[in-house]
DNA sequence: CGAAACGGTGACGGTTTCGTGACATTTTCG
DNA sequence: CGAAAATGTCACGAAACCGTCACCGTTTCG
């Protein structure tokens, strides 16, 4: 496989120890001793996975995780946190910030490699997320980006999820409650009319590109994403 | 109820644990330890619901979901994903791939059963969703759309339900009161003549496509949907 | 033949549904 | 902390939709 792994660790001895072990396991290793360097390296060549020490000079590890999760380009990047032993709080914080796994120090090289492989394996189906294309629209789930005729459409998180869901199930009417269940989540309670408002926002965002008609209202039933124009003489 | 549930899980211990619990809850359980077996079993005897582990050897769980959603025969099959992490990402991915719900491991047996029941309940009204085709007309219940020779016909909600009912029971006369019961609902009270008006509106909507004759009046009895050309002798 | 029954048709008022703009609140981010 | 973005809710108005009725031509049958 020969995956690229970036290791971010400020203690030189530990950094080398990890790097050597990973290289021996067949990974290609990049090194960074602080968050800033890590960000630069990630920007230059997107690695397949990043191993981040919790405690870093300057930007802390968890802060780095947050930063990476915010950027669209690095949102799906597999991250593993290195934390001191027994720090239960850290684990929770780390996972909540968006890390995929954590490894407590001290760790055995074998365990570390196993975790890395597991995360890479787990991520695989996510990376293979299909790009959806219909009616001049292109939606890339991995990049969390929508293109209309090649131009980027600015969408809020909810609008994106809504469009995503509609494009996964096109040519099919979804009631407001179905949309609430599947786009908002069945545990959330919001007014059904809220769907209308987000549909409107989504249409407004698509309208400059002339593709507002893709989202159709079916009176008394719900909404539908459809390539078929409803026109007839 | 005695619904058939197929459990797809590669870990034998967990598979048995789930199976036993479901059987105790009154379900009939089919077992599969990898996606390929699952596909074969589904092909042989369509279960009422499939429980799929997210991580499977070979074809992954989410890939299996996609596969099932593509096939016409299994499109409406209720699916529940078992995911290891509580991560929001997995949930969204799973649901968008077409799963109906997800359950995170570890889970309580009671929760699992509750979820299964909920999904089965939710899916129930989705029977009778097959596309109807007759006399150049195509009615798609899921899309809530009617095509006449491939062109979209604009119908109001009641007109749509009326046409749907007539097409489900073609070549058969329905009295006004029967139509009121089945299309409007037996609890509603409206004049019988109202049916006439809606039939007229439906005919008017179909007329531009030259298919108004599909809905025939049977004097003294009611209305009938028929592909047989009305012969006048 | 003529009255009664029946169904087609156009119109009208009331109701429901949906789009839209505005607003307050929460969340995000620098 | 303060600005900006996102979100949920509401009120208003327009449009779609619905049920009813009156009127009229057609059919039925004594």
Short mmCIF file of C-alpha atoms (C1' of nucleotides) in Angstrom, two decimals:
data_model
loop_
_atom_site.label_atom_id
_atom_site.label_comp_id
_atom_site.label_asym_id
_atom_site.label_seq_id
_atom_site.Cartn_x
_atom_site.Cartn_y
_atom_site.Cartn_z
CA UNK A 1 0.00 0.00 0.00
CA UNK A 2 2.82 2.42 0.91
CA UNK A 3 0.65 5.04 2.55
CA UNK A 4 2.04 8.45 3.45
CA UNK A 5 1.93 9.13 7.16
CA UNK A 6 2.76 12.46 8.71
CA UNK A 7 3.98 12.33 12.31
CA UNK A 8 3.68 15.49 14.41
CA UNK A 9 5.67 15.18 17.61
CA UNK A 10 7.87 17.73 19.36
CA UNK A 11 10.07 15.28 21.27
CA UNK A 12 12.85 14.35 18.80
CA UNK A 13 13.58 10.97 20.33
CA UNK A 14 9.97 9.83 20.24
CA UNK A 15 9.50 11.23 16.76
CA UNK A 16 12.40 9.18 15.47
CA UNK A 17 11.27 6.07 17.31
CA UNK A 18 7.85 6.28 15.70
CA UNK A 19 9.20 7.15 12.29
CA UNK A 20 11.60 4.23 12.21
CA UNK A 21 8.91 1.81 13.27
CA UNK A 22 6.48 3.01 10.68
CA UNK A 23 9.04 2.91 7.93
CA UNK A 24 9.86 -0.61 8.90
CA UNK A 25 6.18 -1.43 8.60
CA UNK A 26 6.18 -0.17 5.05
CA UNK A 27 4.84 3.35 5.45
CA UNK A 28 6.36 6.43 3.96
CA UNK A 29 6.92 8.90 6.77
CA UNK A 30 6.86 12.69 6.90
CA UNK A 31 8.06 14.48 10.02
CA UNK A 32 6.99 17.65 11.76
CA UNK A 33 7.91 18.88 15.22
CA UNK A 34 5.24 21.56 15.55
CA UNK A 35 1.76 22.30 14.26
CA UNK A 36 2.80 25.06 11.89
CA UNK A 37 5.19 22.80 10.04
CA UNK A 38 2.52 20.13 9.95
CA UNK A 39 0.04 22.47 8.32
CA UNK A 40 2.58 23.48 5.71
CA UNK A 41 3.43 19.88 4.89
CA UNK A 42 -0.20 18.90 4.68
CA UNK A 43 -0.82 21.80 2.38
CA UNK A 44 2.02 20.78 0.08
CA UNK A 45 1.33 17.08 -0.15
CA UNK A 46 -1.80 15.66 1.38
CA UNK A 47 -0.74 12.62 3.41
CA UNK A 48 -3.00 9.61 3.86
CA UNK A 49 -2.98 9.85 7.62
CA UNK A 50 -1.66 12.17 10.33
CA UNK A 51 -0.39 11.11 13.74
CA UNK A 52 -0.59 14.00 16.16
CA UNK A 53 0.87 14.42 19.61
CA UNK A 54 -1.62 15.89 22.03
CA UNK A 55 0.87 18.25 23.62
CA UNK A 56 2.65 20.46 21.18
CA UNK A 57 4.43 23.78 21.57
CA UNK A 58 2.43 26.59 20.05
CA UNK A 59 -0.77 25.25 18.54
CA UNK A 60 -1.83 22.25 20.61
CA UNK A 61 -2.63 18.90 19.05
CA UNK A 62 -6.33 19.21 19.58
CA UNK A 63 -6.33 22.67 18.11
CA UNK A 64 -4.58 21.28 15.06
CA UNK A 65 -7.28 18.63 14.74
CA UNK A 66 -9.99 21.25 14.84
CA UNK A 67 -8.22 23.32 12.26
CA UNK A 68 -7.89 20.37 9.91
CA UNK A 69 -11.51 19.42 10.34
CA UNK A 70 -12.63 22.87 9.41
CA UNK A 71 -10.86 22.93 6.09
CA UNK A 72 -12.80 21.23 3.34
CA UNK A 73 -9.73 19.76 1.80
CA UNK A 74 -8.59 18.06 4.99
CA UNK A 75 -11.95 17.26 6.50
CA UNK A 76 -11.81 13.60 5.62
CA UNK A 77 -8.13 13.22 6.48
CA UNK A 78 -7.64 10.33 8.90
CA UNK A 79 -6.20 11.55 12.20
CA UNK A 80 -4.83 9.68 15.19
CA UNK A 81 -4.05 11.40 18.46
CA UNK A 82 -1.18 10.47 20.77
CA UNK A 83 -2.20 11.08 24.36
CA UNK A 84 -0.63 10.56 27.74
CA UNK A 85 -1.81 7.51 29.60
CA UNK A 86 -5.05 7.48 31.50
CA UNK A 87 -6.14 10.93 30.49
CA UNK A 88 -9.76 9.97 29.99
CA UNK A 89 -10.76 13.55 29.37
CA UNK A 90 -8.32 13.87 26.54
CA UNK A 91 -9.76 10.89 24.77
CA UNK A 92 -13.21 12.31 24.80
CA UNK A 93 -12.06 15.74 23.77
CA UNK A 94 -9.94 14.29 21.03
CA UNK A 95 -12.67 12.18 19.53
CA UNK A 96 -15.13 15.00 19.79
CA UNK A 97 -12.75 17.31 18.02
CA UNK A 98 -12.77 14.91 15.14
CA UNK A 99 -9.89 12.50 15.59
CA UNK A 100 -10.48 9.00 14.27
CA UNK A 101 -8.65 7.21 17.02
CA UNK A 102 -6.21 7.82 19.84
CA UNK A 103 -3.23 5.91 21.14
CA UNK A 104 -2.00 6.27 24.71
CA UNK A 105 1.67 6.60 25.50
CA UNK A 106 3.56 4.51 26.09
CA UNK A 107 2.48 2.26 23.27
CA UNK A 108 3.93 -0.75 21.57
CA UNK A 109 5.06 -0.18 17.97
CA UNK A 110 2.94 -3.12 16.95
CA UNK A 111 -0.18 -1.61 18.42
CA UNK A 112 0.47 1.71 16.77
CA UNK A 113 0.85 0.11 13.35
CA UNK A 114 -2.29 -1.92 13.88
CA UNK A 115 -4.27 1.17 14.77
CA UNK A 116 -3.01 3.02 11.74
CA UNK A 117 -3.95 0.15 9.47
CA UNK A 118 -7.37 -0.07 11.09
CA UNK A 119 -8.09 3.60 10.60
CA UNK A 120 -6.91 3.50 7.00
CA UNK A 121 -9.10 0.49 6.36
CA UNK A 122 -12.03 2.09 8.04
CA UNK A 123 -11.65 5.25 6.05
CA UNK A 124 -11.57 3.45 2.76
CA UNK A 125 -15.30 3.35 2.07
CA UNK A 126 -15.50 6.99 2.93
CA UNK A 127 -12.87 7.98 0.46
CA UNK A 128 -14.72 5.97 -2.13
CA UNK A 129 -17.72 8.22 -1.74
CA UNK A 130 -19.28 8.61 -5.09
CA UNK A 131 -19.39 11.97 -6.72
CA UNK A 132 -22.96 12.69 -7.68
CA UNK A 133 -23.70 14.35 -10.96
CA UNK A 134 -27.06 15.36 -12.32
CA UNK A 135 -28.54 18.18 -14.29
CA UNK A 136 -25.33 20.15 -14.57
CA UNK A 137 -24.72 19.86 -10.86
CA UNK A 138 -21.75 18.02 -9.42
CA UNK A 139 -21.69 17.18 -5.73
CA UNK A 140 -18.54 15.82 -4.16
CA UNK A 141 -19.25 14.43 -0.68
CA UNK A 142 -15.62 13.89 0.21
CA UNK A 143 -14.68 17.46 -0.63
CA UNK A 144 -18.02 18.72 0.66
CA UNK A 145 -18.33 20.82 -2.43
CA UNK A 146 -20.92 21.51 -5.07
CA UNK A 147 -20.14 22.67 -8.58
CA UNK A 148 -22.64 24.16 -10.99
CA UNK A 149 -21.24 24.13 -14.50
CA UNK A 150 -17.82 23.91 -12.93
CA UNK A 151 -18.29 26.87 -10.63
CA UNK A 152 -18.35 26.51 -6.87
CA UNK A 153 -21.69 26.97 -5.16
CA UNK A 154 -21.62 28.32 -1.62
CA UNK A 155 -23.84 26.22 0.63
CA UNK A 156 -24.37 26.08 4.36
CA UNK A 157 -24.01 22.72 6.13
CA UNK A 158 -27.71 21.97 6.26
CA UNK A 159 -28.25 23.04 2.68
CA UNK A 160 -25.43 20.74 1.65
CA UNK A 161 -26.83 17.73 3.48
CA UNK A 162 -30.26 18.45 2.11
CA UNK A 163 -29.00 18.62 -1.46
CA UNK A 164 -26.89 15.54 -0.91
CA UNK A 165 -29.82 13.53 0.30
CA UNK A 166 -32.04 14.71 -2.51
CA UNK A 167 -29.41 13.84 -5.09
CA UNK A 168 -28.89 10.38 -3.64
CA UNK A 169 -32.61 9.78 -3.98
CA UNK A 170 -33.56 11.68 -7.10
CA UNK A 171 -36.82 11.59 -9.02
CA UNK A 172 -38.67 10.80 -5.87
CA UNK A 173 -40.84 12.81 -3.56
CA UNK A 174 -39.82 13.19 0.06
CA UNK A 175 -42.26 14.47 2.63
CA UNK A 176 -41.17 17.10 5.05
CA UNK A 177 -41.11 14.65 7.92
CA UNK A 178 -39.01 12.21 5.91
CA UNK A 179 -36.55 14.97 5.17
CA UNK A 180 -36.45 15.96 8.81
CA UNK A 181 -35.76 12.36 9.78
CA UNK A 182 -33.05 11.77 7.29
CA UNK A 183 -31.36 15.12 6.88
CA UNK A 184 -31.76 16.56 10.34
CA UNK A 185 -31.90 13.25 12.23
CA UNK A 186 -34.86 11.48 13.77
CA UNK A 187 -34.05 12.69 17.25
CA UNK A 188 -34.28 16.34 16.35
CA UNK A 189 -37.52 18.20 16.73
CA UNK A 190 -38.05 21.16 14.49
CA UNK A 191 -41.05 22.54 12.71
CA UNK A 192 -41.86 21.00 9.37
CA UNK A 193 -41.95 24.40 7.76
CA UNK A 194 -38.26 24.70 8.51
CA UNK A 195 -37.73 22.39 5.58
CA UNK A 196 -39.42 24.93 3.33
CA UNK A 197 -37.04 27.62 4.44
CA UNK A 198 -33.97 25.52 3.77
CA UNK A 199 -35.32 24.49 0.40
CA UNK A 200 -35.74 28.13 -0.37
CA UNK A 201 -32.17 28.88 0.71
CA UNK A 202 -30.90 26.04 -1.38
CA UNK A 203 -32.82 27.25 -4.39
CA UNK A 204 -31.55 30.76 -3.83
CA UNK A 205 -27.99 29.45 -3.77
CA UNK A 206 -28.49 27.52 -7.00
CA UNK A 207 -30.49 30.17 -8.78
CA UNK A 208 -27.52 32.31 -9.94
CA UNK A 209 -26.46 29.32 -11.98
CA UNK A 210 -29.89 28.81 -13.42
CA UNK A 211 -30.49 25.52 -11.74
CA UNK A 212 -33.08 26.34 -9.16
CA UNK A 213 -35.64 24.28 -11.06
CA UNK A 214 -33.95 21.06 -10.08
CA UNK A 215 -35.67 21.12 -6.72
CA UNK A 216 -39.38 20.86 -7.30
CA UNK A 217 -42.32 21.32 -5.00
CA UNK A 218 -44.99 18.67 -5.05
CA UNK A 219 -48.00 20.27 -3.47
CA UNK A 220 -49.41 18.29 -0.62
CA UNK A 221 -46.56 15.81 -0.73
CA UNK A 222 -43.10 17.29 -0.34
CA UNK A 223 -40.06 18.02 -2.46
CA UNK A 224 -38.26 16.28 -5.26
CA UNK A 225 -34.91 16.54 -6.99
CA UNK A 226 -35.46 15.97 -10.65
CA UNK A 227 -33.67 16.50 -13.89
CA UNK A 228 -36.91 16.32 -15.83
CA UNK A 229 -38.24 19.75 -16.52
CA UNK A 230 -41.88 20.04 -15.64
CA UNK A 231 -42.67 22.05 -18.76
CA UNK A 232 -45.22 21.06 -21.28
CA UNK A 233 -47.00 22.95 -24.00
CA UNK B 1 -45.90 -10.40 12.99
CA UNK B 2 -43.03 -12.90 12.74
CA UNK B 3 -40.93 -10.84 10.37
CA UNK B 4 -37.89 -12.33 8.65
CA UNK B 5 -34.70 -10.55 9.59
CA UNK B 6 -31.38 -11.20 7.92
CA UNK B 7 -28.32 -10.45 10.04
CA UNK B 8 -25.03 -9.82 8.24
CA UNK B 9 -22.12 -9.86 10.67
CA UNK B 10 -18.69 -11.42 10.34
CA UNK B 11 -17.96 -11.81 14.04
CA UNK B 12 -19.56 -15.16 15.00
CA UNK B 13 -20.04 -14.27 18.66
CA UNK B 14 -21.81 -11.03 17.90
CA UNK B 15 -23.85 -12.65 15.17
CA UNK B 16 -25.15 -15.24 17.60
CA UNK B 17 -25.77 -12.68 20.27
CA UNK B 18 -27.91 -10.66 17.94
CA UNK B 19 -29.66 -13.69 16.49
CA UNK B 20 -30.64 -15.06 19.85
CA UNK B 21 -31.98 -11.74 20.98
CA UNK B 22 -34.04 -11.24 17.89
CA UNK B 23 -35.45 -14.74 18.02
CA UNK B 24 -36.43 -14.14 21.58
CA UNK B 25 -38.21 -11.02 20.45
CA UNK B 26 -40.23 -13.08 18.02
CA UNK B 27 -38.37 -12.54 14.77
CA UNK B 28 -37.33 -15.25 12.41
CA UNK B 29 -33.60 -14.87 11.85
CA UNK B 30 -31.41 -15.59 8.83
CA UNK B 31 -27.63 -15.46 9.22
CA UNK B 32 -24.84 -14.40 6.92
CA UNK B 33 -21.21 -13.74 7.76
CA UNK B 34 -20.27 -11.91 4.59
CA UNK B 35 -21.87 -9.78 1.96
CA UNK B 36 -21.83 -12.40 -0.77
CA UNK B 37 -23.82 -14.87 1.32
CA UNK B 38 -26.19 -12.09 2.23
CA UNK B 39 -26.86 -11.27 -1.41
CA UNK B 40 -27.54 -14.92 -2.18
CA UNK B 41 -29.95 -15.29 0.74
CA UNK B 42 -31.76 -12.11 -0.18
CA UNK B 43 -32.08 -13.39 -3.71
CA UNK B 44 -33.56 -16.67 -2.55
CA UNK B 45 -36.03 -15.44 -0.01
CA UNK B 46 -36.60 -11.73 0.34
CA UNK B 47 -36.42 -10.94 4.07
CA UNK B 48 -38.45 -8.17 5.65
CA UNK B 49 -35.42 -6.38 7.00
CA UNK B 50 -31.64 -6.65 6.84
CA UNK B 51 -29.23 -5.81 9.63
CA UNK B 52 -25.79 -5.06 8.22
CA UNK B 53 -22.46 -4.66 9.96
CA UNK B 54 -20.56 -1.63 8.74
CA UNK B 55 -17.26 -3.46 8.60
CA UNK B 56 -17.32 -6.65 6.61
CA UNK B 57 -14.62 -8.68 4.93
CA UNK B 58 -14.83 -8.38 1.19
CA UNK B 59 -17.72 -6.16 0.24
CA UNK B 60 -18.17 -3.58 2.99
CA UNK B 61 -21.49 -2.95 4.65
CA UNK B 62 -22.05 0.36 3.01
CA UNK B 63 -21.19 -1.11 -0.35
CA UNK B 64 -23.76 -3.79 0.26
CA UNK B 65 -26.33 -1.14 1.03
CA UNK B 66 -25.58 0.67 -2.22
CA UNK B 67 -25.83 -2.55 -4.13
CA UNK B 68 -29.20 -3.40 -2.65
CA UNK B 69 -30.51 0.07 -3.33
CA UNK B 70 -29.58 -0.15 -6.97
CA UNK B 71 -31.58 -3.31 -7.59
CA UNK B 72 -35.22 -2.70 -8.29
CA UNK B 73 -36.32 -5.70 -6.31
CA UNK B 74 -34.49 -4.74 -3.14
CA UNK B 75 -34.84 -1.00 -3.36
CA UNK B 76 -37.53 -0.76 -0.75
CA UNK B 77 -35.95 -3.37 1.53
CA UNK B 78 -35.58 -1.96 5.04
CA UNK B 79 -31.92 -1.78 6.06
CA UNK B 80 -30.25 -1.04 9.38
CA UNK B 81 -26.52 -0.46 9.69
CA UNK B 82 -24.42 -1.56 12.63
CA UNK B 83 -21.59 0.87 13.11
CA UNK B 84 -18.70 0.65 15.51
CA UNK B 85 -18.27 4.31 16.11
CA UNK B 86 -20.77 6.82 17.22
CA UNK B 87 -19.30 9.21 14.73
CA UNK B 88 -21.72 11.49 13.00
CA UNK B 89 -19.92 10.89 9.74
CA UNK B 90 -20.84 7.23 9.63
CA UNK B 91 -24.42 7.95 10.42
CA UNK B 92 -24.75 10.49 7.67
CA UNK B 93 -22.88 8.32 5.20
CA UNK B 94 -24.94 5.31 6.04
CA UNK B 95 -28.26 7.05 5.83
CA UNK B 96 -27.35 8.80 2.64
CA UNK B 97 -26.27 5.54 1.10
CA UNK B 98 -29.80 4.42 1.64
CA UNK B 99 -29.92 2.75 5.03
CA UNK B 100 -33.04 3.37 7.06
CA UNK B 101 -31.39 3.58 10.41
CA UNK B 102 -28.15 2.82 12.16
CA UNK B 103 -27.28 1.37 15.53
CA UNK B 104 -23.93 1.97 17.17
CA UNK B 105 -22.05 -0.81 18.88
CA UNK B 106 -22.19 -1.54 21.67
CA UNK B 107 -25.96 -1.51 21.79
CA UNK B 108 -28.56 -2.87 24.14
CA UNK B 109 -30.69 -5.69 22.75
CA UNK B 110 -33.77 -3.77 23.68
CA UNK B 111 -32.68 -0.78 21.68
CA UNK B 112 -31.92 -2.94 18.68
CA UNK B 113 -35.34 -4.55 18.74
CA UNK B 114 -36.99 -1.18 19.17
CA UNK B 115 -35.17 0.21 16.17
CA UNK B 116 -36.10 -2.76 14.04
CA UNK B 117 -39.74 -2.43 14.95
CA UNK B 118 -39.63 1.30 14.26
CA UNK B 119 -38.16 0.80 10.80
CA UNK B 120 -40.62 -1.93 9.93
CA UNK B 121 -43.43 0.31 11.02
CA UNK B 122 -42.07 3.22 9.05
CA UNK B 123 -41.63 1.18 5.90
CA UNK B 124 -45.04 -0.40 5.99
CA UNK B 125 -46.92 2.26 4.04
CA UNK B 126 -44.42 1.97 1.25
CA UNK B 127 -46.09 -0.98 -0.37
CA UNK B 128 -47.93 -0.31 -3.58
CA UNK B 129 -45.08 1.80 -4.81
CA UNK B 130 -44.52 0.06 -8.06
CA UNK B 131 -44.77 2.04 -11.25
CA UNK B 132 -48.05 1.58 -13.05
CA UNK B 133 -48.24 1.63 -16.80
CA UNK B 134 -51.29 1.42 -19.02
CA UNK B 135 -52.56 2.91 -22.23
CA UNK B 136 -49.58 5.18 -22.77
CA UNK B 137 -49.83 6.47 -19.24
CA UNK B 138 -47.10 5.92 -16.68
CA UNK B 139 -47.77 6.64 -13.02
CA UNK B 140 -44.89 6.61 -10.54
CA UNK B 141 -46.12 6.70 -6.94
CA UNK B 142 -42.68 7.31 -5.43
CA UNK B 143 -42.00 10.25 -7.67
CA UNK B 144 -45.65 11.26 -7.47
CA UNK B 145 -45.60 11.91 -11.13
CA UNK B 146 -47.61 10.97 -14.19
CA UNK B 147 -46.18 10.78 -17.68
CA UNK B 148 -48.24 10.68 -20.85
CA UNK B 149 -46.09 9.49 -23.73
CA UNK B 150 -43.11 10.56 -21.68
CA UNK B 151 -44.37 14.05 -20.99
CA UNK B 152 -45.19 15.30 -17.52
CA UNK B 153 -48.86 15.71 -16.69
CA UNK B 154 -49.75 18.31 -14.08
CA UNK B 155 -52.16 16.91 -11.52
CA UNK B 156 -53.45 18.12 -8.20
CA UNK B 157 -53.16 15.86 -5.14
CA UNK B 158 -56.70 14.53 -5.31
CA UNK B 159 -56.57 14.01 -9.04
CA UNK B 160 -53.36 12.07 -8.58
CA UNK B 161 -54.81 9.82 -5.89
CA UNK B 162 -57.91 9.27 -7.97
CA UNK B 163 -55.94 8.26 -11.04
CA UNK B 164 -53.69 6.08 -8.90
CA UNK B 165 -56.62 4.19 -7.48
CA UNK B 166 -58.24 3.77 -10.86
CA UNK B 167 -55.02 2.46 -12.37
CA UNK B 168 -54.50 0.00 -9.54
CA UNK B 169 -57.95 -1.39 -10.25
CA UNK B 170 -58.40 -1.03 -13.97
CA UNK B 171 -61.18 -2.43 -16.16
CA UNK B 172 -63.58 -2.26 -13.30
CA UNK B 173 -66.39 0.07 -12.41
CA UNK B 174 -66.22 1.98 -9.14
CA UNK B 175 -69.25 3.69 -7.71
CA UNK B 176 -68.99 7.22 -6.45
CA UNK B 177 -69.27 6.12 -2.86
CA UNK B 178 -66.56 3.50 -3.34
CA UNK B 179 -64.29 6.15 -4.77
CA UNK B 180 -65.05 8.47 -1.92
CA UNK B 181 -64.13 5.76 0.54
CA UNK B 182 -60.93 4.69 -1.14
CA UNK B 183 -59.61 7.95 -2.51
CA UNK B 184 -60.91 10.50 -0.05
CA UNK B 185 -61.03 8.24 3.00
CA UNK B 186 -64.00 6.68 4.72
CA UNK B 187 -64.08 9.29 7.43
CA UNK B 188 -64.59 12.22 5.12
CA UNK B 189 -68.00 13.44 4.19
CA UNK B 190 -68.36 15.12 0.85
CA UNK B 191 -71.05 15.16 -1.79
CA UNK B 192 -70.99 12.34 -4.27
CA UNK B 193 -71.11 14.80 -7.12
CA UNK B 194 -67.69 15.99 -6.03
CA UNK B 195 -66.32 12.86 -7.65
CA UNK B 196 -67.76 13.99 -10.96
CA UNK B 197 -65.94 17.26 -10.72
CA UNK B 198 -62.62 15.63 -10.01
CA UNK B 199 -63.10 13.15 -12.79
CA UNK B 200 -63.72 16.06 -15.07
CA UNK B 201 -60.56 17.81 -13.87
CA UNK B 202 -58.58 14.64 -14.36
CA UNK B 203 -59.92 14.23 -17.88
CA UNK B 204 -59.14 17.85 -18.62
CA UNK B 205 -55.55 17.32 -17.48
CA UNK B 206 -55.15 14.24 -19.66
CA UNK B 207 -56.98 15.61 -22.66
CA UNK B 208 -54.05 17.59 -24.14
CA UNK B 209 -52.32 14.26 -24.57
CA UNK B 210 -55.32 12.64 -26.13
CA UNK B 211 -55.88 10.21 -23.29
CA UNK B 212 -59.02 11.55 -21.75
CA UNK B 213 -60.90 8.50 -23.02
CA UNK B 214 -59.11 6.25 -20.55
CA UNK B 215 -61.55 7.28 -17.86
CA UNK B 216 -65.00 6.16 -18.85
CA UNK B 217 -68.39 6.91 -17.42
CA UNK B 218 -70.76 4.03 -16.75
CA UNK B 219 -74.14 5.54 -16.52
CA UNK B 220 -75.91 4.69 -13.32
CA UNK B 221 -72.89 2.88 -11.92
CA UNK B 222 -69.76 4.98 -11.70
CA UNK B 223 -66.41 5.35 -13.42
CA UNK B 224 -63.88 2.99 -14.92
CA UNK B 225 -60.28 3.15 -16.05
CA UNK B 226 -59.88 1.15 -19.21
CA UNK B 227 -57.33 0.83 -21.97
CA UNK B 228 -59.94 -0.67 -24.25
CA UNK B 229 -60.93 1.94 -26.72
CA UNK B 230 -64.50 2.93 -26.12
CA UNK B 231 -66.35 1.61 -29.12
CA UNK B 232 -69.47 3.32 -30.14
CA UNK B 233 -71.68 1.25 -32.40
"C1'" DC C 1 -93.82 12.85 -26.08
"C1'" DG C 2 -92.38 14.65 -21.79
"C1'" DA C 3 -90.80 14.32 -17.15
"C1'" DA C 4 -87.35 12.58 -14.37
"C1'" DA C 5 -82.79 10.93 -13.73
"C1'" DC C 6 -78.16 11.44 -14.81
"C1'" DG C 7 -73.85 13.33 -15.81
"C1'" DG C 8 -70.91 17.34 -17.95
"C1'" DT C 9 -69.47 21.93 -17.27
"C1'" DG C 10 -68.23 26.50 -15.70
"C1'" DA C 11 -67.96 29.47 -11.92
"C1'" DC C 12 -67.33 30.93 -7.10
"C1'" DG C 13 -65.93 31.31 -2.21
"C1'" DG C 14 -63.33 29.25 1.39
"C1'" DT C 15 -59.45 26.72 2.81
"C1'" DT C 16 -54.92 24.87 2.57
"C1'" DT C 17 -50.39 25.09 1.14
"C1'" DC C 18 -46.30 27.17 -0.09
"C1'" DG C 19 -42.91 31.03 -1.04
"C1'" DT C 20 -40.87 34.88 0.93
"C1'" DG C 21 -38.84 38.36 3.83
"C1'" DA C 22 -37.77 39.46 8.44
"C1'" DC C 23 -36.09 38.48 12.98
"C1'" DA C 24 -34.04 36.48 17.23
"C1'" DT C 25 -30.96 33.17 18.74
"C1'" DT C 26 -27.23 30.16 18.55
"C1'" DT C 27 -22.88 28.71 16.70
"C1'" DT C 28 -18.65 29.49 14.48
"C1'" DC C 29 -14.43 31.66 13.86
"C1'" DG C 30 -10.81 35.03 13.92
"C1'" DC D 1 -14.68 39.10 23.07
"C1'" DG D 2 -16.93 40.72 18.68
"C1'" DA D 3 -18.18 39.93 13.83
"C1'" DA D 4 -20.06 36.78 10.65
"C1'" DA D 5 -22.56 32.76 9.46
"C1'" DA D 6 -26.10 29.54 10.23
"C1'" DT D 7 -30.42 28.15 11.95
"C1'" DG D 8 -35.25 27.85 13.42
"C1'" DT D 9 -39.55 30.32 13.73
"C1'" DC D 10 -43.03 33.42 12.45
"C1'" DA D 11 -46.31 36.36 9.80
"C1'" DC D 12 -48.00 37.76 5.56
"C1'" DG D 13 -49.65 37.20 0.91
"C1'" DA D 14 -50.18 34.77 -3.36
"C1'" DA D 15 -51.42 30.80 -5.58
"C1'" DA D 16 -53.24 26.22 -5.79
"C1'" DC D 17 -56.71 23.36 -4.55
"C1'" DC D 18 -61.20 21.81 -3.03
"C1'" DG D 19 -66.10 21.26 -2.43
"C1'" DT D 20 -70.44 22.97 -3.78
"C1'" DC D 21 -73.85 24.70 -6.67
"C1'" DA D 22 -76.58 26.08 -10.66
"C1'" DC D 23 -77.41 25.33 -15.22
"C1'" DC D 24 -77.77 22.54 -19.34
"C1'" DG D 25 -77.74 18.77 -22.60
"C1'" DT D 26 -78.56 13.80 -22.87
"C1'" DT D 27 -80.58 9.52 -21.77
"C1'" DT D 28 -84.21 6.70 -19.87
"C1'" DC D 29 -88.69 5.09 -19.49
"C1'" DG D 30 -93.68 5.45 -18.50
#
